[in-house]
Tab-separated table of C-alpha atoms and ligand atoms in Angstrom:
chain	number	residue	atom	x	y	z
A	95	MET	CA	35.242	-19.648	19.461
A	96	ALA	CA	36.845	-16.199	19.484
A	97	ALA	CA	37.890	-16.685	15.868
A	98	ALA	CA	34.349	-17.741	14.990
A	99	GLY	CA	33.068	-14.673	16.840
A	100	SER	CA	35.357	-12.508	14.741
A	101	ALA	CA	34.257	-14.167	11.523
A	102	VAL	CA	30.516	-14.181	12.134
A	103	GLY	CA	29.280	-10.623	12.078
A	104	LEU	CA	27.701	-7.984	9.910
A	105	GLY	CA	29.558	-9.533	6.984
A	106	ASN	CA	27.312	-12.574	7.156
A	107	ILE	CA	23.968	-11.097	8.046
A	108	TRP	CA	24.050	-7.615	6.610
A	109	ARG	CA	26.579	-7.805	3.786
A	110	PHE	CA	26.248	-11.312	2.328
A	111	PRO	CA	22.528	-11.070	1.486
A	112	TYR	CA	22.779	-7.674	-0.162
A	113	SER	CA	25.951	-8.541	-2.107
A	114	ALA	CA	24.256	-11.688	-3.342
A	115	GLY	CA	21.219	-9.620	-4.293
A	116	GLN	CA	23.265	-7.077	-6.207
A	117	ASN	CA	25.489	-9.600	-7.953
A	118	GLY	CA	22.979	-11.897	-9.557
A	119	GLY	CA	22.037	-14.292	-6.727
A	120	GLY	CA	22.956	-17.913	-7.470
A	121	ALA	CA	25.868	-17.036	-9.747
A	122	PHE	CA	27.472	-15.015	-6.955
A	123	VAL	CA	26.696	-17.632	-4.304
A	124	ILE	CA	28.341	-20.472	-6.193
A	125	VAL	CA	31.521	-18.513	-6.897
A	126	TYR	CA	31.572	-17.365	-3.268
A	127	LEU	CA	31.244	-20.955	-1.985
A	128	PHE	CA	34.028	-22.081	-4.285
A	129	PHE	CA	36.338	-19.304	-3.034
A	130	VAL	CA	35.481	-20.038	0.603
A	131	ALA	CA	36.278	-23.729	0.258
A	132	VAL	CA	39.452	-23.409	-1.800
A	133	ILE	CA	40.981	-20.024	-0.993
A	134	GLY	CA	39.312	-19.034	2.284
A	135	PHE	CA	40.003	-22.259	4.116
A	136	SER	CA	43.606	-22.402	2.860
A	137	VAL	CA	44.338	-18.793	3.805
A	138	MET	CA	42.806	-19.261	7.243
A	139	LEU	CA	44.966	-22.309	7.836
A	140	THR	CA	48.000	-20.298	6.720
A	141	GLU	CA	47.142	-17.417	9.060
A	142	PHE	CA	46.696	-19.805	12.003
A	143	ALA	CA	49.945	-21.621	11.213
A	144	VAL	CA	52.027	-18.469	10.811
A	145	GLY	CA	50.565	-16.923	13.969
A	146	ARG	CA	51.122	-19.970	16.137
A	147	ARG	CA	54.588	-20.670	14.749
A	148	LYS	CA	55.801	-17.145	15.451
A	149	SER	CA	53.711	-16.592	18.596
A	150	LEU	CA	53.280	-13.002	17.503
A	151	ALA	CA	50.488	-10.760	16.238
A	152	ALA	CA	50.311	-9.823	12.573
A	153	VAL	CA	53.051	-7.238	12.139
A	154	GLY	CA	55.493	-8.971	14.476
A	155	ALA	CA	55.028	-12.328	12.756
A	156	PHE	CA	56.133	-10.879	9.433
A	157	LYS	CA	58.834	-8.744	10.949
A	158	THR	CA	60.692	-11.429	12.902
A	159	VAL	CA	61.169	-13.425	9.733
A	160	ASP	CA	62.231	-10.577	7.502
A	161	ARG	CA	62.123	-6.853	8.208
A	162	ARG	CA	61.356	-6.161	4.573
A	163	TRP	CA	58.031	-7.952	5.019
A	164	THR	CA	56.859	-5.598	7.784
A	165	PHE	CA	54.805	-3.677	5.217
A	166	ALA	CA	52.535	-6.707	4.709
A	167	GLY	CA	51.564	-6.560	8.377
A	168	VAL	CA	51.199	-2.796	8.285
A	169	LEU	CA	48.908	-3.084	5.270
A	170	GLY	CA	46.694	-5.248	7.483
A	171	VAL	CA	46.634	-2.597	10.185
A	172	LEU	CA	45.638	-0.038	7.575
A	173	SER	CA	42.820	-2.345	6.424
A	174	GLY	CA	41.689	-2.578	10.040
A	175	PHE	CA	41.435	1.208	10.264
A	176	LEU	CA	39.515	1.424	7.025
A	177	ILE	CA	37.054	-1.344	7.929
A	178	MET	CA	36.544	0.346	11.277
A	179	GLY	CA	35.856	3.489	9.268
A	180	PHE	CA	32.436	2.141	8.291
A	181	TYR	CA	31.735	-1.015	10.336
A	182	PRO	CA	30.685	0.922	13.479
A	183	VAL	CA	28.261	2.953	11.346
A	184	VAL	CA	26.377	-0.231	10.498
A	185	GLY	CA	26.895	-1.529	14.051
A	186	GLY	CA	25.196	1.692	15.167
A	187	TRP	CA	22.228	0.982	12.900
A	188	ALA	CA	21.877	-2.447	14.529
A	189	LEU	CA	22.075	-0.878	17.969
A	190	ALA	CA	19.463	1.741	17.047
A	191	TYR	CA	17.135	-0.965	15.760
A	192	ILE	CA	17.015	-2.615	19.175
A	193	VAL	CA	15.081	0.476	20.200
A	194	LYS	CA	13.319	1.172	16.929
A	195	ALA	CA	12.160	-2.353	16.059
A	196	PRO	CA	8.942	-2.476	18.120
A	197	GLY	CA	7.642	0.800	16.650
A	198	LEU	CA	8.443	-0.325	13.109
A	199	ILE	CA	6.946	-3.751	13.564
A	200	ALA	CA	3.726	-2.143	14.774
A	201	ASN	CA	3.630	0.021	11.642
A	202	PRO	CA	4.910	-2.146	8.798
A	203	ALA	CA	3.941	0.300	6.055
A	204	THR	CA	6.600	2.760	7.229
A	205	ILE	CA	9.545	0.330	7.559
A	206	GLY	CA	11.321	1.076	4.270
A	207	ASP	CA	10.980	4.858	4.424
A	208	THR	CA	11.974	5.013	8.066
A	209	PHE	CA	15.225	3.184	7.381
A	210	GLY	CA	16.120	5.453	4.471
A	211	ALA	CA	15.330	8.560	6.483
A	212	PHE	CA	17.264	7.278	9.497
A	213	ILE	CA	20.554	6.457	7.776
A	214	SER	CA	20.611	9.624	5.719
A	215	ASN	CA	19.833	11.817	8.723
A	216	PRO	CA	23.013	13.765	9.510
A	217	VAL	CA	22.877	13.454	13.298
A	218	GLN	CA	20.942	10.420	14.550
A	219	PRO	CA	23.128	7.632	13.121
A	220	LEU	CA	26.218	9.436	14.408
A	221	ILE	CA	24.988	9.144	17.969
A	222	TRP	CA	24.412	5.398	17.570
A	223	MET	CA	27.755	4.957	15.820
A	224	VAL	CA	29.535	6.660	18.712
A	225	ALA	CA	27.641	4.469	21.177
A	226	PHE	CA	28.699	1.346	19.284
A	227	LEU	CA	32.306	2.508	19.070
A	228	LEU	CA	32.321	3.282	22.791
A	229	LEU	CA	31.260	-0.278	23.549
A	230	ASN	CA	34.314	-1.399	21.565
A	231	VAL	CA	36.559	1.033	23.387
A	232	VAL	CA	35.427	-0.173	26.803
A	233	ILE	CA	35.924	-3.823	25.874
A	234	VAL	CA	39.325	-3.409	24.238
A	235	ALA	CA	40.684	-0.846	26.712
A	236	ARG	CA	40.201	-3.262	29.567
A	237	GLY	CA	42.098	-5.843	27.552
A	238	VAL	CA	39.608	-8.407	28.729
A	239	SER	CA	37.401	-9.698	26.023
A	240	ALA	CA	36.003	-12.216	28.522
A	241	GLY	CA	32.712	-10.331	28.895
A	242	ILE	CA	32.004	-10.027	25.231
A	243	GLU	CA	33.018	-13.633	24.642
A	244	ALA	CA	30.607	-14.796	27.326
A	245	ALA	CA	27.849	-12.699	25.747
A	246	GLY	CA	28.769	-14.140	22.363
A	247	LYS	CA	28.492	-17.703	23.598
A	248	VAL	CA	24.878	-17.124	24.563
A	249	LEU	CA	23.823	-14.715	21.861
A	250	MET	CA	25.422	-16.305	18.803
A	251	PRO	CA	23.421	-19.524	19.155
A	252	LEU	CA	20.408	-17.308	19.824
A	253	LEU	CA	21.076	-15.394	16.609
A	254	PHE	CA	21.316	-18.703	14.778
A	255	GLY	CA	18.000	-19.794	16.293
A	256	ILE	CA	16.225	-16.571	15.354
A	257	LEU	CA	17.576	-16.795	11.799
A	258	ILE	CA	16.118	-20.291	11.548
A	259	LEU	CA	12.799	-18.974	12.827
A	260	ILE	CA	12.816	-16.161	10.250
A	261	ALA	CA	13.806	-18.586	7.494
A	262	VAL	CA	10.989	-20.997	8.357
A	263	ARG	CA	8.459	-18.163	8.520
A	264	GLY	CA	9.733	-16.735	5.243
A	265	LEU	CA	9.610	-20.091	3.478
A	266	MET	CA	5.972	-20.535	4.453
A	267	LEU	CA	4.895	-17.346	2.683
A	268	PRO	CA	3.281	-17.714	-0.735
A	269	GLY	CA	5.785	-17.195	-3.546
A	270	ALA	CA	8.777	-17.845	-1.283
A	271	MET	CA	10.333	-20.512	-3.492
A	272	ALA	CA	11.242	-17.928	-6.105
A	273	GLY	CA	13.648	-16.531	-3.495
A	274	MET	CA	15.292	-19.915	-2.992
A	275	SER	CA	15.800	-20.389	-6.685
A	276	PHE	CA	17.186	-16.845	-7.021
A	277	LEU	CA	19.753	-17.686	-4.364
A	278	PHE	CA	20.651	-21.234	-5.319
A	279	THR	CA	20.084	-21.630	-9.047
A	280	PRO	CA	23.143	-20.149	-10.681
A	281	ASP	CA	22.680	-18.339	-13.961
A	282	PHE	CA	26.226	-18.767	-15.241
A	283	SER	CA	25.777	-16.062	-17.851
A	284	LYS	CA	25.753	-13.554	-14.979
A	285	ILE	CA	29.323	-14.389	-13.920
A	286	ASN	CA	31.724	-11.612	-14.895
A	287	GLY	CA	34.777	-9.875	-13.446
A	288	THR	CA	32.703	-7.731	-11.110
A	289	VAL	CA	30.780	-10.697	-9.686
A	290	VAL	CA	33.923	-12.787	-9.217
A	291	LEU	CA	35.751	-9.959	-7.434
A	292	ALA	CA	32.716	-9.272	-5.241
A	293	ALA	CA	32.577	-12.977	-4.302
A	294	LEU	CA	36.291	-13.097	-3.488
A	295	GLY	CA	36.075	-9.914	-1.429
A	296	GLN	CA	33.037	-11.239	0.425
A	297	ALA	CA	34.876	-14.502	1.214
A	298	PHE	CA	37.862	-12.632	2.691
A	299	PHE	CA	35.715	-10.130	4.564
A	300	SER	CA	33.346	-12.672	6.021
A	301	LEU	CA	36.122	-15.026	7.165
A	302	SER	CA	38.129	-12.114	8.697
A	303	LEU	CA	41.085	-12.874	6.431
A	304	GLY	CA	43.744	-10.790	4.743
A	305	MET	CA	44.637	-8.416	7.560
A	306	GLY	CA	46.331	-10.549	10.170
A	307	CYS	CA	43.340	-10.982	12.433
A	308	MET	CA	43.577	-14.768	12.278
A	309	ILE	CA	47.381	-14.578	12.607
A	310	THR	CA	46.800	-12.887	15.944
A	311	TYR	CA	44.239	-15.498	17.016
A	312	GLY	CA	46.564	-18.259	15.792
A	313	SER	CA	49.263	-16.944	18.101
A	314	TYR	CA	46.958	-17.623	21.068
A	315	LEU	CA	46.326	-21.270	20.128
A	316	ASN	CA	48.269	-23.862	22.086
A	317	LYS	CA	50.505	-26.435	20.440
A	318	GLU	CA	48.036	-29.269	20.989
A	319	GLU	CA	45.220	-27.676	19.002
A	320	ASN	CA	44.491	-29.100	15.594
A	321	LEU	CA	44.827	-26.138	13.213
A	322	ILE	CA	43.198	-27.908	10.292
A	323	GLU	CA	40.135	-28.743	12.343
A	324	ASN	CA	39.929	-25.230	13.768
A	325	ALA	CA	40.156	-23.631	10.336
A	326	ALA	CA	37.502	-26.028	9.029
A	327	ILE	CA	35.115	-25.341	11.912
A	328	VAL	CA	35.414	-21.551	11.688
A	329	THR	CA	35.005	-21.624	7.904
A	330	ALA	CA	31.975	-23.910	8.109
A	331	MET	CA	30.265	-21.917	10.869
A	332	ASP	CA	30.799	-18.628	9.107
A	333	THR	CA	29.527	-19.927	5.796
A	334	GLY	CA	26.579	-21.662	7.448
A	335	VAL	CA	25.443	-18.411	9.062
A	336	ALA	CA	25.803	-16.488	5.792
A	337	LEU	CA	23.738	-19.023	3.864
A	338	LEU	CA	21.141	-19.125	6.606
A	339	ALA	CA	20.901	-15.331	6.507
A	340	GLY	CA	20.330	-15.589	2.764
A	341	ILE	CA	17.596	-18.182	3.287
A	342	ALA	CA	16.056	-15.935	5.934
A	343	MET	CA	15.960	-12.916	3.608
A	344	PHE	CA	15.290	-13.907	0.006
A	345	PRO	CA	12.190	-16.097	0.201
A	346	ALA	CA	10.443	-13.406	2.260
A	347	MET	CA	11.632	-10.647	-0.061
A	348	PHE	CA	10.265	-12.410	-3.094
A	349	ALA	CA	7.020	-13.112	-1.257
A	350	PHE	CA	6.698	-9.426	-0.342
A	351	GLY	CA	7.631	-8.336	-3.874
A	352	MET	CA	10.768	-6.488	-2.757
A	353	GLU	CA	13.733	-5.791	-5.004
A	354	PRO	CA	16.618	-8.276	-4.444
A	355	ALA	CA	19.180	-5.619	-5.347
A	356	ALA	CA	17.847	-3.318	-2.605
A	357	GLY	CA	21.352	-2.761	-1.224
A	358	PRO	CA	22.667	-2.102	2.267
A	359	GLY	CA	19.230	-1.625	3.816
A	360	LEU	CA	18.118	-5.151	3.084
A	361	VAL	CA	18.335	-6.785	6.499
A	362	PHE	CA	17.020	-3.671	8.259
A	363	VAL	CA	13.920	-3.615	6.094
A	364	VAL	CA	13.208	-7.296	5.506
A	365	VAL	CA	13.569	-8.532	9.088
A	366	PRO	CA	11.113	-6.063	10.669
A	367	THR	CA	8.693	-6.733	7.801
A	368	ILE	CA	8.764	-10.477	8.468
A	369	PHE	CA	8.305	-9.957	12.186
A	370	ALA	CA	5.361	-7.653	11.501
A	371	GLU	CA	3.713	-10.636	9.783
A	372	MET	CA	4.091	-12.704	12.931
A	373	GLY	CA	1.736	-10.701	15.095
A	374	GLY	CA	2.113	-10.471	18.866
A	375	MET	CA	5.464	-12.187	19.359
A	376	GLY	CA	6.993	-10.435	16.355
A	377	SER	CA	8.094	-7.401	18.252
A	378	PHE	CA	9.738	-9.484	20.984
A	379	PHE	CA	11.709	-11.553	18.466
A	380	GLY	CA	12.542	-8.406	16.511
A	381	VAL	CA	14.212	-6.824	19.516
A	382	LEU	CA	16.016	-10.078	20.307
A	383	PHE	CA	17.268	-10.297	16.721
A	384	PHE	CA	18.819	-6.834	16.808
A	385	VAL	CA	20.370	-7.459	20.225
A	386	ALA	CA	21.988	-10.623	18.846
A	387	LEU	CA	23.048	-8.839	15.658
A	388	THR	CA	24.677	-6.066	17.690
A	389	VAL	CA	26.606	-8.585	19.773
A	390	ALA	CA	27.709	-10.474	16.645
A	391	ALA	CA	28.905	-7.150	15.222
A	392	LEU	CA	30.749	-6.373	18.454
A	393	THR	CA	32.608	-9.688	18.596
A	394	SER	CA	33.842	-8.867	15.074
A	395	SER	CA	34.658	-5.197	15.551
A	396	VAL	CA	36.658	-5.765	18.723
A	397	SER	CA	38.890	-8.116	16.724
A	398	LEU	CA	39.471	-5.364	14.185
A	399	LEU	CA	40.176	-2.749	16.822
A	400	GLU	CA	42.492	-5.141	18.660
A	401	VAL	CA	44.697	-5.658	15.585
A	402	CYS	CA	45.266	-1.897	15.334
A	403	VAL	CA	45.751	-1.511	19.088
A	404	ALA	CA	48.154	-4.457	19.320
A	405	TYR	CA	50.255	-2.889	16.573
A	406	LEU	CA	50.639	0.382	18.493
A	407	ILE	CA	51.402	-1.436	21.741
A	408	ASP	CA	53.854	-3.977	20.323
A	409	GLU	CA	55.589	-1.940	17.646
A	410	LYS	CA	55.266	1.651	18.830
A	411	GLY	CA	55.484	1.060	22.571
A	412	MET	CA	52.228	2.833	23.441
A	413	ASP	CA	50.316	1.892	26.544
A	414	ARG	CA	46.972	0.180	26.011
A	415	LYS	CA	44.656	3.019	27.065
A	416	MET	CA	46.483	5.516	24.877
A	417	ALA	CA	46.511	3.091	21.951
A	418	VAL	CA	42.778	2.428	22.250
A	419	LEU	CA	41.900	6.112	22.529
A	420	SER	CA	44.034	7.257	19.617
A	421	THR	CA	42.955	4.411	17.335
A	422	SER	CA	39.285	4.795	18.085
A	423	GLY	CA	39.573	8.569	17.698
A	424	VAL	CA	40.808	8.141	14.135
A	425	MET	CA	38.123	5.538	13.488
A	426	ALA	CA	35.427	7.876	14.822
A	427	VAL	CA	36.489	10.573	12.344
A	428	LEU	CA	36.408	8.092	9.448
A	429	CYS	CA	32.999	6.870	10.617
A	430	VAL	CA	31.597	10.405	10.718
A	431	LEU	CA	32.672	10.840	7.085
A	432	ALA	CA	31.204	7.444	6.194
A	433	SER	CA	27.898	8.090	7.925
A	434	LEU	CA	27.465	11.573	6.460
A	435	SER	CA	28.282	10.308	2.975
A	436	ILE	CA	25.117	8.212	3.023
A	437	GLY	CA	23.064	11.371	3.202
A	438	GLY	CA	25.150	12.768	0.330
A	439	VAL	CA	27.246	15.059	2.547
A	440	GLY	CA	31.025	15.285	2.382
A	441	PRO	CA	33.816	14.645	-0.111
A	442	THR	CA	33.512	12.156	-2.955
A	443	LEU	CA	36.108	10.373	-5.029
A	444	PHE	CA	35.229	8.934	-8.455
A	445	ASP	CA	31.607	9.731	-7.614
A	446	LYS	CA	31.607	7.594	-4.491
A	447	GLY	CA	31.190	8.750	-0.916
A	448	ALA	CA	33.399	7.818	2.028
A	449	PHE	CA	31.256	4.836	3.081
A	450	ASP	CA	31.512	3.192	-0.345
A	451	ILE	CA	35.182	4.031	-0.718
A	452	PHE	CA	36.182	2.469	2.602
A	453	ASP	CA	34.097	-0.583	1.819
A	454	LEU	CA	35.416	-0.968	-1.744
A	455	LEU	CA	39.005	-0.349	-0.785
A	456	THR	CA	39.013	-2.906	1.980
A	457	ASP	CA	37.097	-5.861	0.728
A	458	LYS	CA	37.844	-5.518	-2.965
A	459	VAL	CA	41.464	-4.391	-2.742
A	460	PHE	CA	43.299	-4.498	0.566
A	461	LEU	CA	42.042	-7.795	2.009
A	462	ALA	CA	42.636	-9.728	-1.191
A	463	ILE	CA	46.099	-8.220	-1.544
A	464	GLY	CA	46.802	-8.890	2.142
A	465	GLY	CA	45.780	-12.535	1.669
A	466	MET	CA	47.904	-12.793	-1.447
A	467	LEU	CA	50.941	-11.318	0.312
A	468	LEU	CA	50.530	-13.739	3.203
A	469	CYS	CA	50.457	-16.672	0.763
A	470	ILE	CA	53.547	-15.411	-1.035
A	471	PHE	CA	55.247	-14.953	2.331
A	472	ALA	CA	54.328	-18.452	3.520
A	473	GLY	CA	55.053	-20.140	0.198
A	474	TRP	CA	58.256	-18.386	-0.775
A	475	ARG	CA	59.792	-16.954	2.358
A	476	LEU	CA	58.988	-19.519	5.035
A	477	ASN	CA	60.443	-22.968	5.125
A	478	LYS	CA	58.219	-25.765	3.832
A	479	ASP	CA	59.251	-28.222	6.536
A	480	GLU	CA	58.613	-25.658	9.205
A	481	LEU	CA	55.085	-25.104	7.905
A	482	LYS	CA	54.474	-28.816	7.727
A	483	ALA	CA	55.703	-29.284	11.281
A	484	GLU	CA	53.411	-26.507	12.511
A	485	ILE	CA	50.296	-27.741	10.755
A	486	THR	CA	50.793	-31.383	11.688
A	487	ASN	CA	51.781	-30.548	15.300
A	488	GLU	CA	55.326	-31.826	14.691
A	489	GLY	CA	54.048	-34.873	12.829
A	490	LYS	CA	51.375	-35.918	15.332
A	491	ILE	CA	48.473	-35.134	13.010
A	492	ALA	CA	48.085	-36.593	9.539
A	493	PHE	CA	47.368	-34.039	6.815
A	494	GLY	CA	47.014	-35.953	3.576
A	495	MET	CA	46.310	-32.805	1.603
A	496	PHE	CA	49.468	-31.014	2.701
A	497	GLU	CA	50.970	-30.917	-0.805
A	498	LEU	CA	47.704	-29.693	-2.271
A	499	TRP	CA	47.411	-26.945	0.342
A	500	TYR	CA	51.056	-25.974	-0.090
A	501	ASN	CA	50.765	-25.648	-3.846
A	502	LEU	CA	47.563	-23.675	-3.518
A	503	VAL	CA	49.278	-21.254	-1.157
A	504	LYS	CA	52.511	-21.013	-3.101
A	505	TYR	CA	51.196	-20.759	-6.651
A	506	VAL	CA	47.459	-20.945	-7.207
A	507	ILE	CA	46.124	-18.410	-4.696
A	508	PRO	CA	48.569	-15.588	-5.498
A	509	VAL	CA	47.926	-15.958	-9.229
A	510	THR	CA	44.152	-16.287	-8.816
A	511	VAL	CA	43.863	-13.271	-6.537
A	512	ALA	CA	45.944	-11.200	-8.930
A	513	LEU	CA	43.795	-12.233	-11.903
A	514	VAL	CA	40.522	-11.679	-10.074
A	515	ALA	CA	41.617	-8.300	-8.762
A	516	PHE	CA	42.767	-7.259	-12.202
A	517	SER	CA	39.638	-8.357	-14.061
A	518	GLY	CA	37.384	-6.929	-11.367
A	519	ILE	CA	39.163	-3.606	-11.408
A	520	GLN	CA	38.902	-3.500	-15.184
A	521	SER	CA	35.237	-4.339	-15.386
A	522	GLY	CA	34.179	-2.730	-12.147
A	523	PHE	CA	35.595	0.619	-11.320
A	524	GLU	CA	36.881	1.854	-14.650
A	525	GLY	CA	40.420	2.298	-13.479
A	526	GLY	CA	39.373	4.267	-10.436
A	527	SER	CA	40.959	1.984	-7.903
A	528	GLY	CA	44.372	1.872	-9.570
A	529	PRO	CA	45.462	5.294	-8.348
A	530	ILE	CA	43.914	4.666	-4.919
A	531	MET	CA	45.879	1.460	-4.635
A	532	ILE	CA	49.130	3.155	-5.535
A	533	LEU	CA	48.382	5.875	-3.014
A	534	GLY	CA	47.827	3.180	-0.374
A	535	ILE	CA	51.122	1.502	-1.157
A	536	VAL	CA	52.968	4.810	-0.988
A	537	ILE	CA	51.458	5.519	2.436
A	538	ILE	CA	52.484	2.091	3.646
A	539	GLU	CA	56.025	2.391	2.412
A	540	TYR	CA	56.216	5.749	4.124
A	541	LEU	CA	54.913	4.347	7.415
A	542	ASP	CA	57.342	1.509	7.154
C	206	LIG	N1	34.324	-11.059	9.457
C	206	LIG	C1	33.634	-9.994	10.123
C	206	LIG	C2	32.209	-9.956	9.614
C	206	LIG	O1	31.835	-10.755	8.808
C	206	LIG	C3	34.327	-8.663	9.959
C	206	LIG	C4	35.755	-8.745	10.350
C	206	LIG	C5	36.251	-8.891	11.595
C	206	LIG	C6	36.865	-8.728	9.477
C	206	LIG	N2	37.608	-8.975	11.554
C	206	LIG	C7	38.006	-8.881	10.273
C	206	LIG	C8	36.972	-8.615	8.112
C	206	LIG	C9	39.259	-8.929	9.686
C	206	LIG	C10	38.223	-8.652	7.539
C	206	LIG	C11	39.363	-8.826	8.303
C	206	LIG	O2	31.431	-9.139	10.019
């Protein structure tokens, strides 16, 4: 359940719908589903298996096998910092909307403009971001995620329920079916390098893969747990929530005549608009939705923060409080840059602000490379029999597709990720990410 809590978050409800909207709808969705089923599931199983086998968090799991592989774990820690350089900004928006939703729902005509004005305001979103980050700090500093997990157990099903309610309401609006066909009828001519890379990045981001998060969770699983089943359940739940979020957004958007490629504001504009249509109860459900969204974001962000904190505790010998404070301090600075960049303030690189750079770098570059490195590590550095023993619980569980999985991990996934990254980089950012990537690798080697 903790792994599912990490996976289900802003990636599903905020990011999936707008990425689908910007990348051609059905074409993106079908490629995404294919990557989730073939690559996502296999990588998650690999992360669980490596983590449980080595009983160590990300960096340690690589390091005990071969010191030269430490960099692969450290790359994950770096990804964690970068994701936490923008995730709390969006978490802050969700938190703010708990308070703002009733006012917006009472005045539907202002919803779109209010969102735009809010996120580009230099000060307001910073206060909410800091509040969201502080919630993370309190949870992780105590080293007890029990509270947030308990909240997640109640609020995640609630979030699911509210999404169903929104979806049903949206589907009843006139013109809603156009949204369903946008989302589920693939126009294959729209598939290109950019769309395929976006779909791969979304699969890794949404499933919390490619940075050692699931290695860490795998290390907590006991030897009786069925890893295959666990990986399948987490993958299915995460994908189910993403699709449901899509079904909740697009029919309503088409009915309201909104632009599917509206971008990062999508969920913050569409959801209040739908609730405004519902009359009296709308405001109540609106508040509940943003409470649940905030908790879903928190159960994900604490997993990101924990990976960075665990690294400093395990590898650098810091005590927990110090590790949490220093990590979150760095994250707060990154988040300030990210938040300000939305209003056009601050440094840019290749014409993009900090928010976009952190987002691009992580889900389109670092996570995919992290996943690829893990597969190469498992396929070429670890022993095949050892992996088989771990996944089948020393032969107690049958896994008929072991050979298929093994070959995917050893050959197919590394080659596919490399090809996708290459074609996406070529068609997408006109060479811009090449130098950034090299810079990243240099930093990592230096840290190592
Ligand atoms: N999967 C989370 C979401 O969808 C975000 C997340 C948490 C994540 N931990 C991660 C992404 C590790 C990549 C790697 O919101």
